[in-house]
Amino acid sequence: MESSLIDGLSERISQASSIYSSVGVVLPSNNYNDFSHAMFEYMKTQKSITWVYVTITNPFHGIKKQYPGIIDSLNIRFIDCVSLAAGIKSNDDLCYFLDSPSQLEKLTLEILSFIKESSRDEKSVVVIDSLSSLILYNDDLLVTEFFSHLINNLNLVNAHSISLCIEEEMNDMMHKILYLKNEKILKIKESFI
C-alpha cells in the first residue's frame, strides 16, 4: 500500500510540475512524511534538474539521514532555516544554514544565489518545505510578501517552484497567497491517501 501511495503522489507531483512553473501542495499533517518520501522519489527521477530545497519543517541532517542515497545522487542544494535557530550547529557543503526562519530577505537572496550558480541550460526547481511553517516564526503579512516576491523573482530567472503547505497550519492569508501565486494547486486529501 505504501509503495503505491508514494508512487501516486510522485506521479501527481511529476504531472503538475512538468506543466506549471509554480505548484502549491496542501496536505494534512498526518500525510507529511508520505509527501516527503514521494517528493524525494520524484526528485530522484529528475537528475538533470538543479534543485534548491528549503527546509523549514525538518533540520537538514534529519533529511540527509532519511534519504542518503537519493540526496547524494542529485544536483541539489539545501537551505536549512531551523537548525541554527534550534541550537544545532552543523556544516555541510550541500547546505546553507540560515540563522533563523525569520530572515526572509536573506532566504530569498540565498535561493536566488543558488539558482544563478546553476547552468542557464538546466531547469531549476525550488522546493519550499513548508511555506505554512513560516507563519510560526513570522507575521503572516511578511510571509505573504516574501512568497509573492520570491515567486516573482523565480519567474524572472525562469525557475520553477513547489510549495508545500500543511493544512492545519494555514490561515486565510496563506490560502489566498497560495492560490493567487501558484499556477496549480494539488490538494491532497486523506481519502486520496
PDB file of C-alpha atoms in Angstrom:
ATOM      1  CA  MET A   1       0.000   0.000   0.000  1.00  0.00           C
ATOM      2  CA  GLU A   2       2.714   2.485   0.961  1.00  0.00           C
ATOM      3  CA  SER A   3       4.598   1.916  -2.307  1.00  0.00           C
ATOM      4  CA  SER A   4       1.501   2.630  -4.415  1.00  0.00           C
ATOM      5  CA  LEU A   5       0.754   5.666  -2.242  1.00  0.00           C
ATOM      6  CA  ILE A   6       4.260   7.082  -2.773  1.00  0.00           C
ATOM      7  CA  ASP A   7       4.074   6.286  -6.496  1.00  0.00           C
ATOM      8  CA  GLY A   8       0.679   8.011  -6.772  1.00  0.00           C
ATOM      9  CA  LEU A   9       1.880  11.151  -5.006  1.00  0.00           C
ATOM     10  CA  SER A  10       5.089  11.170  -7.023  1.00  0.00           C
ATOM     11  CA  GLU A  11       3.085  10.906 -10.254  1.00  0.00           C
ATOM     12  CA  ARG A  12       0.822  13.816  -9.274  1.00  0.00           C
ATOM     13  CA  ILE A  13       3.869  15.963  -8.474  1.00  0.00           C
ATOM     14  CA  SER A  14       5.507  14.964 -11.757  1.00  0.00           C
ATOM     15  CA  GLN A  15       2.466  15.797 -13.879  1.00  0.00           C
ATOM     16  CA  ALA A  16       1.820  19.154 -12.236  1.00  0.00           C
ATOM     17  CA  SER A  17       5.437  20.336 -12.209  1.00  0.00           C
ATOM     18  CA  SER A  18       6.006  19.391 -15.848  1.00  0.00           C
ATOM     19  CA  ILE A  19       3.142  21.665 -16.952  1.00  0.00           C
ATOM     20  CA  TYR A  20       3.134  24.524 -14.417  1.00  0.00           C
ATOM     21  CA  SER A  21       6.006  26.720 -13.225  1.00  0.00           C
ATOM     22  CA  SER A  22       4.599  27.129  -9.706  1.00  0.00           C
ATOM     23  CA  VAL A  23       2.799  24.347  -7.877  1.00  0.00           C
ATOM     24  CA  GLY A  24       1.291  24.594  -4.402  1.00  0.00           C
ATOM     25  CA  VAL A  25       0.609  21.428  -2.426  1.00  0.00           C
ATOM     26  CA  VAL A  26      -1.826  21.413   0.502  1.00  0.00           C
ATOM     27  CA  LEU A  27      -1.984  18.298   2.636  1.00  0.00           C
ATOM     28  CA  PRO A  28      -2.982  17.138   6.123  1.00  0.00           C
ATOM     29  CA  SER A  29      -0.124  16.927   8.628  1.00  0.00           C
ATOM     30  CA  ASN A  30      -0.501  13.172   9.084  1.00  0.00           C
ATOM     31  CA  ASN A  31       0.455  12.707   5.403  1.00  0.00           C
ATOM     32  CA  TYR A  32       3.557  14.903   5.544  1.00  0.00           C
ATOM     33  CA  ASN A  33       6.048  12.006   5.678  1.00  0.00           C
ATOM     34  CA  ASP A  34       4.389  10.292   2.712  1.00  0.00           C
ATOM     35  CA  PHE A  35       4.615  13.505   0.723  1.00  0.00           C
ATOM     36  CA  SER A  36       8.295  13.994   1.637  1.00  0.00           C
ATOM     37  CA  HIS A  37       9.079  10.466   0.525  1.00  0.00           C
ATOM     38  CA  ALA A  38       7.173  10.982  -2.743  1.00  0.00           C
ATOM     39  CA  MET A  39       8.938  14.299  -3.344  1.00  0.00           C
ATOM     40  CA  PHE A  40      12.394  12.754  -2.987  1.00  0.00           C
ATOM     41  CA  GLU A  41      11.360   9.781  -5.151  1.00  0.00           C
ATOM     42  CA  TYR A  42      10.261  12.242  -7.842  1.00  0.00           C
ATOM     43  CA  MET A  43      13.477  14.243  -7.488  1.00  0.00           C
ATOM     44  CA  LYS A  44      15.472  11.026  -7.938  1.00  0.00           C
ATOM     45  CA  THR A  45      13.961  10.628 -11.421  1.00  0.00           C
ATOM     46  CA  GLN A  46      14.839  14.224 -12.384  1.00  0.00           C
ATOM     47  CA  LYS A  47      18.647  14.284 -12.190  1.00  0.00           C
ATOM     48  CA  SER A  48      19.024  16.934 -14.900  1.00  0.00           C
ATOM     49  CA  ILE A  49      17.207  19.491 -12.737  1.00  0.00           C
ATOM     50  CA  THR A  50      19.008  21.802 -10.326  1.00  0.00           C
ATOM     51  CA  TRP A  51      17.119  21.556  -7.028  1.00  0.00           C
ATOM     52  CA  VAL A  52      17.046  24.087  -4.199  1.00  0.00           C
ATOM     53  CA  TYR A  53      15.315  22.540  -1.189  1.00  0.00           C
ATOM     54  CA  VAL A  54      14.307  24.988   1.544  1.00  0.00           C
ATOM     55  CA  THR A  55      13.572  23.169   4.769  1.00  0.00           C
ATOM     56  CA  ILE A  56      11.611  24.990   7.433  1.00  0.00           C
ATOM     57  CA  THR A  57       9.974  21.899   8.922  1.00  0.00           C
ATOM     58  CA  ASN A  58      12.898  19.497   9.495  1.00  0.00           C
ATOM     59  CA  PRO A  59      16.624  20.044  10.062  1.00  0.00           C
ATOM     60  CA  PHE A  60      18.885  19.203   7.126  1.00  0.00           C
ATOM     61  CA  HIS A  61      20.784  16.468   8.977  1.00  0.00           C
ATOM     62  CA  GLY A  62      17.499  14.589   9.536  1.00  0.00           C
ATOM     63  CA  ILE A  63      16.603  14.767   5.848  1.00  0.00           C
ATOM     64  CA  LYS A  64      20.105  13.703   4.814  1.00  0.00           C
ATOM     65  CA  LYS A  65      19.932  10.749   7.205  1.00  0.00           C
ATOM     66  CA  GLN A  66      16.495   9.715   5.915  1.00  0.00           C
ATOM     67  CA  TYR A  67      17.330   9.937   2.171  1.00  0.00           C
ATOM     68  CA  PRO A  68      21.127   9.421   1.868  1.00  0.00           C
ATOM     69  CA  GLY A  69      21.236   7.582  -1.473  1.00  0.00           C
ATOM     70  CA  ILE A  70      18.817   9.964  -3.138  1.00  0.00           C
ATOM     71  CA  ILE A  71      20.431  13.185  -1.926  1.00  0.00           C
ATOM     72  CA  ASP A  72      23.929  12.063  -2.900  1.00  0.00           C
ATOM     73  CA  SER A  73      22.783  11.379  -6.470  1.00  0.00           C
ATOM     74  CA  LEU A  74      21.086  14.739  -7.089  1.00  0.00           C
ATOM     75  CA  ASN A  75      22.174  18.177  -8.211  1.00  0.00           C
ATOM     76  CA  ILE A  76      20.723  19.699  -5.046  1.00  0.00           C
ATOM     77  CA  ARG A  77      21.446  22.440  -2.546  1.00  0.00           C
ATOM     78  CA  PHE A  78      19.627  22.828   0.748  1.00  0.00           C
ATOM     79  CA  ILE A  79      18.766  25.870   2.791  1.00  0.00           C
ATOM     80  CA  ASP A  80      18.099  24.871   6.395  1.00  0.00           C
ATOM     81  CA  CYS A  81      16.075  27.513   8.231  1.00  0.00           C
ATOM     82  CA  VAL A  82      15.681  25.711  11.558  1.00  0.00           C
ATOM     83  CA  SER A  83      18.898  24.012  12.719  1.00  0.00           C
ATOM     84  CA  LEU A  84      20.795  27.087  13.896  1.00  0.00           C
ATOM     85  CA  ALA A  85      17.664  28.565  15.468  1.00  0.00           C
ATOM     86  CA  ALA A  86      17.298  25.318  17.439  1.00  0.00           C
ATOM     87  CA  GLY A  87      20.941  25.447  18.526  1.00  0.00           C
ATOM     88  CA  ILE A  88      22.083  22.619  16.235  1.00  0.00           C
ATOM     89  CA  LYS A  89      25.447  23.559  14.774  1.00  0.00           C
ATOM     90  CA  SER A  90      26.344  21.771  11.587  1.00  0.00           C
ATOM     91  CA  ASN A  91      28.438  22.206   8.495  1.00  0.00           C
ATOM     92  CA  ASP A  92      27.854  20.595   5.108  1.00  0.00           C
ATOM     93  CA  ASP A  93      28.790  21.624   1.577  1.00  0.00           C
ATOM     94  CA  LEU A  94      25.285  20.765   0.343  1.00  0.00           C
ATOM     95  CA  CYS A  95      23.552  23.102   2.765  1.00  0.00           C
ATOM     96  CA  TYR A  96      23.426  26.751   3.713  1.00  0.00           C
ATOM     97  CA  PHE A  97      22.308  27.183   7.322  1.00  0.00           C
ATOM     98  CA  LEU A  98      20.175  30.286   7.779  1.00  0.00           C
ATOM     99  CA  ASP A  99      20.411  31.795  11.275  1.00  0.00           C
ATOM    100  CA  SER A 100      16.642  31.957  11.686  1.00  0.00           C
ATOM    101  CA  PRO A 101      13.438  31.286   9.723  1.00  0.00           C
ATOM    102  CA  SER A 102      12.538  34.922  10.346  1.00  0.00           C
ATOM    103  CA  GLN A 103      15.287  36.097   7.948  1.00  0.00           C
ATOM    104  CA  LEU A 104      13.025  36.110   4.909  1.00  0.00           C
ATOM    105  CA  GLU A 105      15.048  38.604   2.863  1.00  0.00           C
ATOM    106  CA  LYS A 106      18.241  36.583   3.408  1.00  0.00           C
ATOM    107  CA  LEU A 107      16.333  33.428   2.470  1.00  0.00           C
ATOM    108  CA  THR A 108      15.235  34.976  -0.833  1.00  0.00           C
ATOM    109  CA  LEU A 109      18.792  36.088  -1.608  1.00  0.00           C
ATOM    110  CA  GLU A 110      20.223  32.619  -0.894  1.00  0.00           C
ATOM    111  CA  ILE A 111      17.608  30.903  -3.060  1.00  0.00           C
ATOM    112  CA  LEU A 112      18.293  33.250  -5.969  1.00  0.00           C
ATOM    113  CA  SER A 113      22.048  32.895  -5.471  1.00  0.00           C
ATOM    114  CA  PHE A 114      21.830  29.095  -5.750  1.00  0.00           C
ATOM    115  CA  ILE A 115      19.665  29.401  -8.879  1.00  0.00           C
ATOM    116  CA  LYS A 116      22.103  31.803 -10.526  1.00  0.00           C
ATOM    117  CA  GLU A 117      25.032  29.472  -9.761  1.00  0.00           C
ATOM    118  CA  SER A 118      23.413  26.724 -11.831  1.00  0.00           C
ATOM    119  CA  SER A 119      23.783  26.434 -15.576  1.00  0.00           C
ATOM    120  CA  ARG A 120      21.316  28.501 -17.569  1.00  0.00           C
ATOM    121  CA  ASP A 121      20.595  25.416 -19.686  1.00  0.00           C
ATOM    122  CA  GLU A 122      19.383  23.439 -16.684  1.00  0.00           C
ATOM    123  CA  LYS A 123      15.885  23.654 -15.309  1.00  0.00           C
ATOM    124  CA  SER A 124      15.845  24.857 -11.694  1.00  0.00           C
ATOM    125  CA  VAL A 125      13.178  23.997  -9.147  1.00  0.00           C
ATOM    126  CA  VAL A 126      12.813  25.439  -5.647  1.00  0.00           C
ATOM    127  CA  VAL A 127      11.005  23.252  -3.115  1.00  0.00           C
ATOM    128  CA  ILE A 128       9.683  25.044  -0.027  1.00  0.00           C
ATOM    129  CA  ASP A 129       9.021  22.637   2.847  1.00  0.00           C
ATOM    130  CA  SER A 130       6.827  24.081   4.208  1.00  0.00           C
ATOM    131  CA  LEU A 131       5.593  27.555   3.443  1.00  0.00           C
ATOM    132  CA  SER A 132       2.921  27.347   6.133  1.00  0.00           C
ATOM    133  CA  SER A 133       5.599  26.701   8.797  1.00  0.00           C
ATOM    134  CA  LEU A 134       6.999  30.178   8.176  1.00  0.00           C
ATOM    135  CA  ILE A 135       3.884  31.588   9.870  1.00  0.00           C
ATOM    136  CA  LEU A 136       5.101  30.046  13.134  1.00  0.00           C
ATOM    137  CA  TYR A 137       8.136  32.363  13.008  1.00  0.00           C
ATOM    138  CA  ASN A 138       6.851  35.415  11.120  1.00  0.00           C
ATOM    139  CA  ASP A 139       3.839  37.665  10.796  1.00  0.00           C
ATOM    140  CA  ASP A 140       1.529  36.291   8.100  1.00  0.00           C
ATOM    141  CA  LEU A 141       1.731  39.541   6.123  1.00  0.00           C
ATOM    142  CA  LEU A 142       5.538  39.209   5.988  1.00  0.00           C
ATOM    143  CA  VAL A 143       5.237  35.616   4.769  1.00  0.00           C
ATOM    144  CA  THR A 144       2.780  36.769   2.100  1.00  0.00           C
ATOM    145  CA  GLU A 145       5.174  39.483   0.925  1.00  0.00           C
ATOM    146  CA  PHE A 146       8.107  37.047   0.982  1.00  0.00           C
ATOM    147  CA  PHE A 147       6.285  34.438  -1.090  1.00  0.00           C
ATOM    148  CA  SER A 148       4.980  36.967  -3.606  1.00  0.00           C
ATOM    149  CA  HIS A 149       8.448  38.488  -4.002  1.00  0.00           C
ATOM    150  CA  LEU A 150      10.077  35.043  -4.302  1.00  0.00           C
ATOM    151  CA  ILE A 151       7.661  33.766  -6.973  1.00  0.00           C
ATOM    152  CA  ASN A 152       8.070  36.979  -8.983  1.00  0.00           C
ATOM    153  CA  ASN A 153      11.864  36.636  -8.846  1.00  0.00           C
ATOM    154  CA  LEU A 154      11.756  32.944  -9.754  1.00  0.00           C
ATOM    155  CA  ASN A 155       9.631  33.804 -12.790  1.00  0.00           C
ATOM    156  CA  LEU A 156      12.250  36.360 -13.872  1.00  0.00           C
ATOM    157  CA  VAL A 157      15.006  33.721 -13.872  1.00  0.00           C
ATOM    158  CA  ASN A 158      12.742  31.028 -15.363  1.00  0.00           C
ATOM    159  CA  ALA A 159      12.892  28.836 -12.252  1.00  0.00           C
ATOM    160  CA  HIS A 160      10.025  26.685 -11.035  1.00  0.00           C
ATOM    161  CA  SER A 161       8.666  26.151  -7.532  1.00  0.00           C
ATOM    162  CA  ILE A 162       6.863  23.523  -5.498  1.00  0.00           C
ATOM    163  CA  SER A 163       5.489  24.938  -2.242  1.00  0.00           C
ATOM    164  CA  LEU A 164       4.176  22.659   0.453  1.00  0.00           C
ATOM    165  CA  CYS A 165       1.582  23.853   2.974  1.00  0.00           C
ATOM    166  CA  ILE A 166       0.328  21.863   5.932  1.00  0.00           C
ATOM    167  CA  GLU A 167      -3.449  22.245   6.018  1.00  0.00           C
ATOM    168  CA  GLU A 168      -3.676  22.634   9.807  1.00  0.00           C
ATOM    169  CA  GLU A 169      -1.098  25.458   9.796  1.00  0.00           C
ATOM    170  CA  MET A 170      -2.807  27.531   7.112  1.00  0.00           C
ATOM    171  CA  ASN A 171      -4.843  30.646   7.818  1.00  0.00           C
ATOM    172  CA  ASP A 172      -6.963  32.755   5.426  1.00  0.00           C
ATOM    173  CA  MET A 173      -3.997  34.852   4.316  1.00  0.00           C
ATOM    174  CA  MET A 174      -1.940  31.739   3.491  1.00  0.00           C
ATOM    175  CA  HIS A 175      -4.818  30.274   1.485  1.00  0.00           C
ATOM    176  CA  LYS A 176      -5.150  33.469  -0.535  1.00  0.00           C
ATOM    177  CA  ILE A 177      -1.472  33.861  -1.374  1.00  0.00           C
ATOM    178  CA  LEU A 178      -1.029  30.174  -2.176  1.00  0.00           C
ATOM    179  CA  TYR A 179      -3.963  30.184  -4.579  1.00  0.00           C
ATOM    180  CA  LEU A 180      -3.080  33.570  -6.120  1.00  0.00           C
ATOM    181  CA  LYS A 181       0.630  32.989  -6.740  1.00  0.00           C
ATOM    182  CA  ASN A 182       0.681  29.336  -7.833  1.00  0.00           C
ATOM    183  CA  GLU A 183      -0.465  28.211 -11.254  1.00  0.00           C
ATOM    184  CA  LYS A 184      -1.587  24.828  -9.928  1.00  0.00           C
ATOM    185  CA  ILE A 185      -2.736  23.623  -6.507  1.00  0.00           C
ATOM    186  CA  LEU A 186      -2.594  19.955  -5.536  1.00  0.00           C
ATOM    187  CA  LYS A 187      -4.909  19.380  -2.603  1.00  0.00           C
ATOM    188  CA  ILE A 188      -4.076  16.045  -1.047  1.00  0.00           C
ATOM    189  CA  LYS A 189      -6.955  14.605   0.926  1.00  0.00           C
ATOM    190  CA  GLU A 190      -6.823  11.705   3.316  1.00  0.00           C
ATOM    191  CA  SER A 191      -9.341   9.917   1.115  1.00  0.00           C
ATOM    192  CA  PHE A 192      -6.809  10.034  -1.739  1.00  0.00           C
ATOM    193  CA  ILE A 193      -4.172   8.633   0.537  1.00  0.00           C
TER     194      ILE A 193
END
